PDB file of C-alpha atoms in Angstrom:
ATOM      1  CA  GLN U  25       7.872 -14.968 -27.854  1.00  0.00           C
ATOM      2  CA  VAL U  26       8.478 -12.153 -30.353  1.00  0.00           C
ATOM      3  CA  GLY U  27       7.514  -8.877 -28.698  1.00  0.00           C
ATOM      4  CA  ASP U  28       8.101 -10.065 -25.112  1.00  0.00           C
ATOM      5  CA  LYS U  29      10.029  -7.739 -22.815  1.00  0.00           C
ATOM      6  CA  VAL U  30      12.900  -9.769 -21.394  1.00  0.00           C
ATOM      7  CA  MET U  31      15.939  -9.587 -19.152  1.00  0.00           C
ATOM      8  CA  VAL U  32      18.996 -11.446 -20.440  1.00  0.00           C
ATOM      9  CA  LEU U  33      22.126 -13.085 -19.090  1.00  0.00           C
ATOM     10  CA  ALA U  34      25.329 -13.096 -21.143  1.00  0.00           C
ATOM     11  CA  ARG U  35      29.004 -13.274 -20.173  1.00  0.00           C
ATOM     12  CA  CYS U  36      29.953 -10.416 -22.488  1.00  0.00           C
ATOM     13  CA  GLY U  37      28.977  -8.498 -25.615  1.00  0.00           C
ATOM     14  CA  LEU U  38      26.041  -6.513 -24.265  1.00  0.00           C
ATOM     15  CA  TRP U  39      27.475  -3.060 -24.972  1.00  0.00           C
ATOM     16  CA  GLN U  40      25.860  -2.923 -28.406  1.00  0.00           C
ATOM     17  CA  GLU U  41      22.452  -2.179 -29.921  1.00  0.00           C
ATOM     18  CA  VAL U  42      21.590  -5.695 -31.162  1.00  0.00           C
ATOM     19  CA  VAL U  43      22.518  -8.844 -29.231  1.00  0.00           C
ATOM     20  CA  ASN U  44      21.947 -12.565 -29.790  1.00  0.00           C
ATOM     21  CA  VAL U  45      21.470 -14.705 -26.679  1.00  0.00           C
ATOM     22  CA  PRO U  46      20.112 -18.249 -26.184  1.00  0.00           C
ATOM     23  CA  ALA U  47      16.396 -18.293 -25.345  1.00  0.00           C
ATOM     24  CA  SER U  48      17.268 -20.228 -22.169  1.00  0.00           C
ATOM     25  CA  GLN U  49      19.135 -17.142 -20.924  1.00  0.00           C
ATOM     26  CA  THR U  50      16.155 -14.811 -21.330  1.00  0.00           C
ATOM     27  CA  PHE U  51      13.589 -14.140 -18.611  1.00  0.00           C
ATOM     28  CA  LEU U  52      10.264 -12.332 -18.815  1.00  0.00           C
ATOM     29  CA  MET U  53      10.247  -8.934 -17.127  1.00  0.00           C
ATOM     30  CA  PRO U  54       7.549  -8.561 -14.451  1.00  0.00           C
ATOM     31  CA  GLU U  55       4.747  -6.042 -14.817  1.00  0.00           C
ATOM     32  CA  GLY U  56       5.783  -2.462 -14.112  1.00  0.00           C
ATOM     33  CA  MET U  57       9.537  -3.033 -14.404  1.00  0.00           C
ATOM     34  CA  SER U  58      11.536  -0.512 -16.440  1.00  0.00           C
ATOM     35  CA  PHE U  59      14.202  -1.622 -18.906  1.00  0.00           C
ATOM     36  CA  GLU U  60      16.832   0.049 -16.712  1.00  0.00           C
ATOM     37  CA  GLU U  61      15.679  -2.028 -13.741  1.00  0.00           C
ATOM     38  CA  GLY U  62      15.689  -5.116 -15.960  1.00  0.00           C
ATOM     39  CA  ALA U  63      19.295  -4.434 -16.880  1.00  0.00           C
ATOM     40  CA  ALA U  64      20.206  -3.964 -13.206  1.00  0.00           C
ATOM     41  CA  LEU U  65      18.421  -7.002 -11.775  1.00  0.00           C
ATOM     42  CA  LEU U  66      19.791 -10.301 -12.999  1.00  0.00           C
ATOM     43  CA  VAL U  67      23.557 -10.384 -12.483  1.00  0.00           C
ATOM     44  CA  ASN U  68      23.600  -8.513  -9.179  1.00  0.00           C
ATOM     45  CA  TYR U  69      20.536 -10.080  -7.588  1.00  0.00           C
ATOM     46  CA  ILE U  70      21.215 -13.662  -8.710  1.00  0.00           C
ATOM     47  CA  THR U  71      24.737 -13.319  -7.323  1.00  0.00           C
ATOM     48  CA  ALA U  72      23.560 -11.814  -4.023  1.00  0.00           C
ATOM     49  CA  TYR U  73      20.710 -14.327  -3.651  1.00  0.00           C
ATOM     50  CA  MET U  74      22.799 -17.444  -4.271  1.00  0.00           C
ATOM     51  CA  ILE U  75      25.609 -16.200  -2.026  1.00  0.00           C
ATOM     52  CA  LEU U  76      23.296 -15.340   0.868  1.00  0.00           C
ATOM     53  CA  PHE U  77      20.781 -18.186   0.668  1.00  0.00           C
ATOM     54  CA  ASP U  78      22.225 -21.096  -1.316  1.00  0.00           C
ATOM     55  CA  PHE U  79      25.754 -20.875   0.096  1.00  0.00           C
ATOM     56  CA  GLY U  80      25.195 -18.668   3.155  1.00  0.00           C
ATOM     57  CA  ASN U  81      21.947 -20.258   4.402  1.00  0.00           C
ATOM     58  CA  LEU U  82      21.000 -16.865   5.869  1.00  0.00           C
ATOM     59  CA  ARG U  83      18.545 -17.181   8.761  1.00  0.00           C
ATOM     60  CA  PRO U  84      16.837 -14.824  11.236  1.00  0.00           C
ATOM     61  CA  ASN U  85      19.013 -13.160  13.900  1.00  0.00           C
ATOM     62  CA  GLN U  86      22.272 -13.640  11.982  1.00  0.00           C
ATOM     63  CA  SER U  87      24.872 -11.051  10.980  1.00  0.00           C
ATOM     64  CA  VAL U  88      26.385 -10.295   7.574  1.00  0.00           C
ATOM     65  CA  LEU U  89      29.407  -8.258   6.443  1.00  0.00           C
ATOM     66  CA  ILE U  90      28.921  -6.790   2.956  1.00  0.00           C
ATOM     67  CA  HIS U  91      31.961  -5.242   1.265  1.00  0.00           C
ATOM     68  CA  MET U  92      31.423  -2.570  -1.410  1.00  0.00           C
ATOM     69  CA  ALA U  93      27.962  -2.189   0.110  1.00  0.00           C
ATOM     70  CA  ALA U  94      26.967   0.718  -2.142  1.00  0.00           C
ATOM     71  CA  GLY U  95      27.743  -1.149  -5.384  1.00  0.00           C
ATOM     72  CA  GLY U  96      25.441  -3.292  -7.513  1.00  0.00           C
ATOM     73  CA  VAL U  97      25.794  -6.605  -5.645  1.00  0.00           C
ATOM     74  CA  GLY U  98      26.058  -4.765  -2.319  1.00  0.00           C
ATOM     75  CA  THR U  99      22.733  -2.931  -2.683  1.00  0.00           C
ATOM     76  CA  ALA U 100      21.071  -6.165  -3.871  1.00  0.00           C
ATOM     77  CA  ALA U 101      22.451  -8.062  -0.860  1.00  0.00           C
ATOM     78  CA  ILE U 102      21.199  -5.401   1.571  1.00  0.00           C
ATOM     79  CA  GLN U 103      17.674  -5.608   0.164  1.00  0.00           C
ATOM     80  CA  LEU U 104      17.707  -9.411   0.277  1.00  0.00           C
ATOM     81  CA  CYS U 105      18.980  -9.396   3.882  1.00  0.00           C
ATOM     82  CA  LYS U 106      15.971  -7.230   4.766  1.00  0.00           C
ATOM     83  CA  THR U 107      13.644 -10.046   3.636  1.00  0.00           C
ATOM     84  CA  VAL U 108      14.874 -12.093   6.612  1.00  0.00           C
ATOM     85  CA  GLU U 109      13.890 -11.153  10.158  1.00  0.00           C
ATOM     86  CA  ASN U 110      16.385  -9.344  12.386  1.00  0.00           C
ATOM     87  CA  VAL U 111      19.531  -9.648  10.256  1.00  0.00           C
ATOM     88  CA  THR U 112      22.336  -7.304  11.350  1.00  0.00           C
ATOM     89  CA  ILE U 113      24.169  -5.783   8.382  1.00  0.00           C
ATOM     90  CA  PHE U 114      27.715  -4.392   8.455  1.00  0.00           C
ATOM     91  CA  GLY U 115      28.681  -2.611   5.242  1.00  0.00           C
ATOM     92  CA  THR U 116      31.967  -1.110   4.051  1.00  0.00           C
ATOM     93  CA  ALA U 117      31.887   2.024   1.882  1.00  0.00           C
ATOM     94  CA  SER U 118      33.425   5.488   1.754  1.00  0.00           C
ATOM     95  CA  ALA U 119      32.016   7.998   4.278  1.00  0.00           C
ATOM     96  CA  PRO U 120      29.836  10.023   1.824  1.00  0.00           C
ATOM     97  CA  LYS U 121      27.756   6.890   1.153  1.00  0.00           C
ATOM     98  CA  HIS U 122      27.009   6.058   4.793  1.00  0.00           C
ATOM     99  CA  GLU U 123      23.766   8.011   5.096  1.00  0.00           C
ATOM    100  CA  SER U 124      22.358   6.263   2.033  1.00  0.00           C
ATOM    101  CA  LEU U 125      23.445   2.881   3.436  1.00  0.00           C
ATOM    102  CA  LYS U 126      21.744   3.560   6.774  1.00  0.00           C
ATOM    103  CA  GLU U 127      18.525   4.470   4.975  1.00  0.00           C
ATOM    104  CA  SER U 128      18.679   1.201   3.035  1.00  0.00           C
ATOM    105  CA  GLY U 129      19.090  -0.919   6.176  1.00  0.00           C
ATOM    106  CA  VAL U 130      22.801  -1.144   7.018  1.00  0.00           C
ATOM    107  CA  ALA U 131      23.053  -1.027  10.804  1.00  0.00           C
ATOM    108  CA  TYR U 132      26.801  -0.334  10.857  1.00  0.00           C
ATOM    109  CA  PRO U 133      28.409   1.415   7.859  1.00  0.00           C
ATOM    110  CA  ILE U 134      32.218   1.337   8.075  1.00  0.00           C
ATOM    111  CA  ASP U 135      34.608   3.663   6.248  1.00  0.00           C
ATOM    112  CA  TYR U 136      37.233   1.236   4.954  1.00  0.00           C
ATOM    113  CA  ARG U 137      39.508   4.154   3.980  1.00  0.00           C
ATOM    114  CA  THR U 138      39.999   5.457   7.509  1.00  0.00           C
ATOM    115  CA  MET U 139      39.192   2.448   9.724  1.00  0.00           C
ATOM    116  CA  ASP U 140      40.162  -1.189  10.112  1.00  0.00           C
ATOM    117  CA  TYR U 141      36.802  -2.778   9.333  1.00  0.00           C
ATOM    118  CA  ALA U 142      37.686  -6.003  11.192  1.00  0.00           C
ATOM    119  CA  GLU U 143      38.344  -4.038  14.397  1.00  0.00           C
ATOM    120  CA  GLU U 144      35.123  -2.052  13.941  1.00  0.00           C
ATOM    121  CA  VAL U 145      33.077  -5.238  13.505  1.00  0.00           C
ATOM    122  CA  ARG U 146      34.597  -6.807  16.630  1.00  0.00           C
ATOM    123  CA  LYS U 147      33.829  -3.707  18.737  1.00  0.00           C
ATOM    124  CA  ILE U 148      30.146  -4.340  18.057  1.00  0.00           C
ATOM    125  CA  SER U 149      30.196  -8.117  17.668  1.00  0.00           C
ATOM    126  CA  PRO U 150      33.238  -9.581  19.491  1.00  0.00           C
ATOM    127  CA  LYS U 151      32.639 -13.079  18.094  1.00  0.00           C
ATOM    128  CA  GLY U 152      32.462 -11.789  14.519  1.00  0.00           C
ATOM    129  CA  VAL U 153      29.748 -12.395  11.923  1.00  0.00           C
ATOM    130  CA  ASP U 154      27.898 -15.359  10.428  1.00  0.00           C
ATOM    131  CA  ILE U 155      28.439 -14.547   6.743  1.00  0.00           C
ATOM    132  CA  VAL U 156      31.035 -12.483   4.850  1.00  0.00           C
ATOM    133  CA  LEU U 157      30.543 -11.533   1.194  1.00  0.00           C
ATOM    134  CA  ASP U 158      34.042 -11.132  -0.232  1.00  0.00           C
ATOM    135  CA  PRO U 159      34.500  -9.436  -3.635  1.00  0.00           C
ATOM    136  CA  LEU U 160      37.977  -8.176  -2.677  1.00  0.00           C
ATOM    137  CA  GLY U 161      40.430 -11.089  -2.600  1.00  0.00           C
ATOM    138  CA  GLY U 162      44.021 -10.952  -1.376  1.00  0.00           C
ATOM    139  CA  SER U 163      44.644 -10.315   2.323  1.00  0.00           C
ATOM    140  CA  ASP U 164      40.998  -9.249   2.798  1.00  0.00           C
ATOM    141  CA  THR U 165      39.888 -12.853   2.276  1.00  0.00           C
ATOM    142  CA  SER U 166      42.079 -13.908   5.226  1.00  0.00           C
ATOM    143  CA  LYS U 167      40.587 -11.120   7.339  1.00  0.00           C
ATOM    144  CA  ALA U 168      37.111 -12.278   6.329  1.00  0.00           C
ATOM    145  CA  PHE U 169      37.830 -15.875   7.342  1.00  0.00           C
ATOM    146  CA  ASN U 170      39.130 -14.758  10.740  1.00  0.00           C
ATOM    147  CA  LEU U 171      36.009 -12.614  11.241  1.00  0.00           C
ATOM    148  CA  LEU U 172      33.675 -15.598  10.974  1.00  0.00           C
ATOM    149  CA  LYS U 173      31.857 -16.992  13.983  1.00  0.00           C
ATOM    150  CA  PRO U 174      31.907 -20.771  14.487  1.00  0.00           C
ATOM    151  CA  MET U 175      29.755 -22.284  11.686  1.00  0.00           C
ATOM    152  CA  GLY U 176      30.254 -19.052   9.751  1.00  0.00           C
ATOM    153  CA  LYS U 177      30.529 -18.914   5.978  1.00  0.00           C
ATOM    154  CA  LEU U 178      32.869 -16.927   3.739  1.00  0.00           C
ATOM    155  CA  ILE U 179      31.774 -16.598   0.111  1.00  0.00           C
ATOM    156  CA  THR U 180      34.372 -15.129  -2.229  1.00  0.00           C
ATOM    157  CA  TYR U 181      33.111 -13.907  -5.600  1.00  0.00           C
ATOM    158  CA  GLY U 182      35.679 -11.443  -6.948  1.00  0.00           C
ATOM    159  CA  VAL U 183      39.159  -9.943  -6.745  1.00  0.00           C
ATOM    160  CA  ALA U 184      38.498  -6.195  -6.721  1.00  0.00           C
ATOM    161  CA  ASN U 185      41.866  -5.611  -5.019  1.00  0.00           C
ATOM    162  CA  LEU U 186      43.475  -6.232  -8.417  1.00  0.00           C
ATOM    163  CA  LEU U 187      41.923  -2.975  -9.661  1.00  0.00           C
ATOM    164  CA  THR U 188      43.597   0.052  -8.134  1.00  0.00           C
ATOM    165  CA  GLY U 189      42.998   2.754 -10.738  1.00  0.00           C
ATOM    166  CA  GLN U 190      42.651   3.519 -14.410  1.00  0.00           C
ATOM    167  CA  LYS U 191      45.764   1.563 -15.437  1.00  0.00           C
ATOM    168  CA  LYS U 192      47.042  -1.920 -14.649  1.00  0.00           C
ATOM    169  CA  ASN U 193      49.233  -1.894 -11.571  1.00  0.00           C
ATOM    170  CA  LEU U 194      51.489  -4.951 -11.756  1.00  0.00           C
ATOM    171  CA  MET U 195      52.756  -4.457  -8.201  1.00  0.00           C
ATOM    172  CA  ALA U 196      49.182  -4.405  -6.848  1.00  0.00           C
ATOM    173  CA  MET U 197      48.369  -7.536  -8.849  1.00  0.00           C
ATOM    174  CA  ALA U 198      51.469  -9.333  -7.562  1.00  0.00           C
ATOM    175  CA  LYS U 199      50.736  -8.271  -3.973  1.00  0.00           C
ATOM    176  CA  THR U 200      47.124  -9.452  -4.206  1.00  0.00           C
ATOM    177  CA  TRP U 201      48.218 -12.774  -5.675  1.00  0.00           C
ATOM    178  CA  TRP U 202      50.905 -13.254  -3.014  1.00  0.00           C
ATOM    179  CA  ASN U 203      48.456 -12.465  -0.203  1.00  0.00           C
ATOM    180  CA  GLN U 204      45.669 -14.620  -1.615  1.00  0.00           C
ATOM    181  CA  PHE U 205      43.996 -16.697   1.089  1.00  0.00           C
ATOM    182  CA  SER U 206      44.783 -20.409   1.110  1.00  0.00           C
ATOM    183  CA  ILE U 207      43.593 -23.186   3.415  1.00  0.00           C
ATOM    184  CA  ASN U 208      43.387 -26.965   3.155  1.00  0.00           C
ATOM    185  CA  ALA U 209      40.648 -29.367   4.201  1.00  0.00           C
ATOM    186  CA  LEU U 210      42.469 -30.540   7.345  1.00  0.00           C
ATOM    187  CA  GLN U 211      42.907 -26.959   8.562  1.00  0.00           C
ATOM    188  CA  LEU U 212      39.172 -26.377   8.112  1.00  0.00           C
ATOM    189  CA  LEU U 213      38.285 -29.288  10.391  1.00  0.00           C
ATOM    190  CA  HIS U 214      39.018 -27.632  13.716  1.00  0.00           C
ATOM    191  CA  ARG U 215      37.912 -24.144  12.648  1.00  0.00           C
ATOM    192  CA  ASN U 216      34.224 -25.035  12.080  1.00  0.00           C
ATOM    193  CA  LYS U 217      33.952 -22.572   9.213  1.00  0.00           C
ATOM    194  CA  ALA U 218      33.107 -22.807   5.511  1.00  0.00           C
ATOM    195  CA  VAL U 219      34.786 -21.213   2.480  1.00  0.00           C
ATOM    196  CA  CYS U 220      32.825 -21.022  -0.782  1.00  0.00           C
ATOM    197  CA  GLY U 221      33.596 -19.655  -4.235  1.00  0.00           C
ATOM    198  CA  TYR U 222      30.965 -18.210  -6.573  1.00  0.00           C
ATOM    199  CA  HIS U 223      31.051 -17.049 -10.216  1.00  0.00           C
ATOM    200  CA  LEU U 224      27.762 -16.595 -12.083  1.00  0.00           C
ATOM    201  CA  GLY U 225      29.635 -16.554 -15.398  1.00  0.00           C
ATOM    202  CA  TYR U 226      30.282 -20.290 -15.067  1.00  0.00           C
ATOM    203  CA  MET U 227      26.615 -21.191 -14.487  1.00  0.00           C
ATOM    204  CA  ASP U 228      25.798 -21.259 -18.226  1.00  0.00           C
ATOM    205  CA  GLU U 229      24.682 -24.878 -18.169  1.00  0.00           C
ATOM    206  CA  GLU U 230      22.679 -24.607 -14.937  1.00  0.00           C
ATOM    207  CA  VAL U 231      19.470 -23.422 -16.617  1.00  0.00           C
ATOM    208  CA  GLU U 232      17.033 -24.892 -14.073  1.00  0.00           C
ATOM    209  CA  LEU U 233      19.061 -23.744 -11.073  1.00  0.00           C
ATOM    210  CA  VAL U 234      19.416 -20.144 -12.275  1.00  0.00           C
ATOM    211  CA  GLY U 235      15.845 -20.080 -13.592  1.00  0.00           C
ATOM    212  CA  GLY U 236      14.549 -21.055 -10.151  1.00  0.00           C
ATOM    213  CA  VAL U 237      16.481 -18.196  -8.545  1.00  0.00           C
ATOM    214  CA  VAL U 238      15.152 -15.708 -11.121  1.00  0.00           C
ATOM    215  CA  ALA U 239      11.576 -16.851 -10.427  1.00  0.00           C
ATOM    216  CA  LYS U 240      12.087 -16.143  -6.721  1.00  0.00           C
ATOM    217  CA  LEU U 241      13.588 -12.713  -7.482  1.00  0.00           C
ATOM    218  CA  VAL U 242      10.736 -11.768  -9.819  1.00  0.00           C
ATOM    219  CA  ASN U 243       8.301 -12.758  -7.075  1.00  0.00           C
ATOM    220  CA  LEU U 244      10.159 -10.585  -4.528  1.00  0.00           C
ATOM    221  CA  TYR U 245      10.152  -7.677  -7.007  1.00  0.00           C
ATOM    222  CA  SER U 246       6.418  -8.047  -7.616  1.00  0.00           C
ATOM    223  CA  GLN U 247       5.843  -7.983  -3.837  1.00  0.00           C
ATOM    224  CA  GLY U 248       7.854  -4.761  -3.589  1.00  0.00           C
ATOM    225  CA  LYS U 249      10.504  -6.384  -1.379  1.00  0.00           C
ATOM    226  CA  ILE U 250      13.384  -5.728  -3.780  1.00  0.00           C
ATOM    227  CA  LYS U 251      13.923  -2.929  -6.286  1.00  0.00           C
ATOM    228  CA  PRO U 252      17.128  -2.403  -8.281  1.00  0.00           C
ATOM    229  CA  LYS U 253      18.874   0.795  -7.257  1.00  0.00           C
ATOM    230  CA  ILE U 254      19.991   2.749 -10.321  1.00  0.00           C
ATOM    231  CA  ASP U 255      22.865   5.132  -9.700  1.00  0.00           C
ATOM    232  CA  SER U 256      22.950   6.662 -13.178  1.00  0.00           C
ATOM    233  CA  VAL U 257      22.092   5.998 -16.841  1.00  0.00           C
ATOM    234  CA  TRP U 258      24.610   6.774 -19.626  1.00  0.00           C
ATOM    235  CA  PRO U 259      24.332   6.616 -23.441  1.00  0.00           C
ATOM    236  CA  PHE U 260      26.914   4.526 -25.299  1.00  0.00           C
ATOM    237  CA  ASP U 261      28.848   7.589 -26.434  1.00  0.00           C
ATOM    238  CA  GLN U 262      29.523   8.465 -22.775  1.00  0.00           C
ATOM    239  CA  VAL U 263      30.816   5.017 -21.799  1.00  0.00           C
ATOM    240  CA  ALA U 264      34.146   6.485 -20.636  1.00  0.00           C
ATOM    241  CA  ASP U 265      32.312   8.751 -18.168  1.00  0.00           C
ATOM    242  CA  ALA U 266      30.225   5.804 -16.977  1.00  0.00           C
ATOM    243  CA  MET U 267      33.365   3.758 -16.329  1.00  0.00           C
ATOM    244  CA  ARG U 268      34.965   6.697 -14.542  1.00  0.00           C
ATOM    245  CA  GLN U 269      31.906   6.894 -12.249  1.00  0.00           C
ATOM    246  CA  MET U 270      32.704   3.377 -11.066  1.00  0.00           C
ATOM    247  CA  GLN U 271      36.496   3.658 -11.064  1.00  0.00           C
ATOM    248  CA  GLU U 272      36.280   6.699  -8.801  1.00  0.00           C
ATOM    249  CA  LYS U 273      33.785   4.790  -6.635  1.00  0.00           C
ATOM    250  CA  LYS U 274      31.158   7.513  -6.836  1.00  0.00           C
ATOM    251  CA  ASN U 275      28.225   5.234  -7.628  1.00  0.00           C
ATOM    252  CA  VAL U 276      25.548   4.145  -5.180  1.00  0.00           C
ATOM    253  CA  GLY U 277      23.795   1.312  -7.008  1.00  0.00           C
ATOM    254  CA  LYS U 278      24.043   0.221 -10.622  1.00  0.00           C
ATOM    255  CA  VAL U 279      25.578   2.171 -13.494  1.00  0.00           C
ATOM    256  CA  ILE U 280      23.508   1.511 -16.655  1.00  0.00           C
ATOM    257  CA  LEU U 281      24.430   1.903 -20.338  1.00  0.00           C
ATOM    258  CA  VAL U 282      21.720   2.586 -22.950  1.00  0.00           C
ATOM    259  CA  PRO U 283      22.154   2.888 -26.751  1.00  0.00           C
ATOM    260  CA  GLU U 284      20.850   6.476 -26.898  1.00  0.00           C
ATOM    261  CA  ALA U 285      20.603   9.451 -24.562  1.00  0.00           C
ATOM    262  CA  PRO U 286      17.409   9.438 -22.437  1.00  0.00           C
ATOM    263  CA  LYS U 287      14.561  11.313 -24.167  1.00  0.00           C
ATOM    264  CA  GLU U 288      14.463  14.118 -21.587  1.00  0.00           C
ATOM    265  CA  GLU U 289      18.085  14.993 -22.334  1.00  0.00           C
ATOM    266  CA  SER U 290      17.414  14.837 -26.083  1.00  0.00           C
ATOM    267  CA  LYS U 291      14.565  17.333 -25.728  1.00  0.00           C
ATOM    268  CA  LYS U 292      16.773  19.736 -23.769  1.00  0.00           C
ATOM    269  CA  GLU U 293      19.376  19.598 -26.531  1.00  0.00           C
ATOM    270  CA  GLU U 294      16.717  20.309 -29.184  1.00  0.00           C
ATOM    271  CA  ASN U 295      15.466  23.351 -27.235  1.00  0.00           C
TER     272      ASN U 295
END
């Protein structure tokens, strides 16, 4: 209704002050939630929830490898893993983020810049892991598949390896495409593993399915079991700095854009 505080889903076009979205893609914000948390919840937590539970069938005593563990989907996935008993979490991130990851529940942070994460996982769990969340693509998808235990599940939901810096790198794109993982149904038979693909952007028509997931997430938020982690909040006129924060992989949690500078900053400028 008019006046309701809502969270919204939209494929694009949200970096502006006024936005039109279908009512079916709006969801009431729970009591006590800030607008920044509302902006950080839906895309990351729906993605993490459906990957872990709908595709991954995460159960007690299993193990999960989360790439880009300090990012938006990564932090959501860690929190959701903690809602299941005795789940062992491996998480890749640069070394400065490891302490924060340990505090959030990652048992084994791995510095992907200086270590082979597959070797590090096998040192601790020789058979591998039950679930791999793969936002990387390219040769990393093959590594993920080989890291799965029997009956393990690989869910790929991005191709971050295409992005190597501030400008398009055609060689990196070609290399990622060439190394993209490929397997046919017959090859899967004797491996006893599953490969799944996920893209929330193509769930536009699945109103009931997505709505059911949001209801579960709102319930978990209200119970205090999940809470969006906000790395930083930037006004629209600092969008380049906000993007740089992510490109340089400095963020731990979600980078949020707001139309105007936060009030505290405005007051400082006035003084």
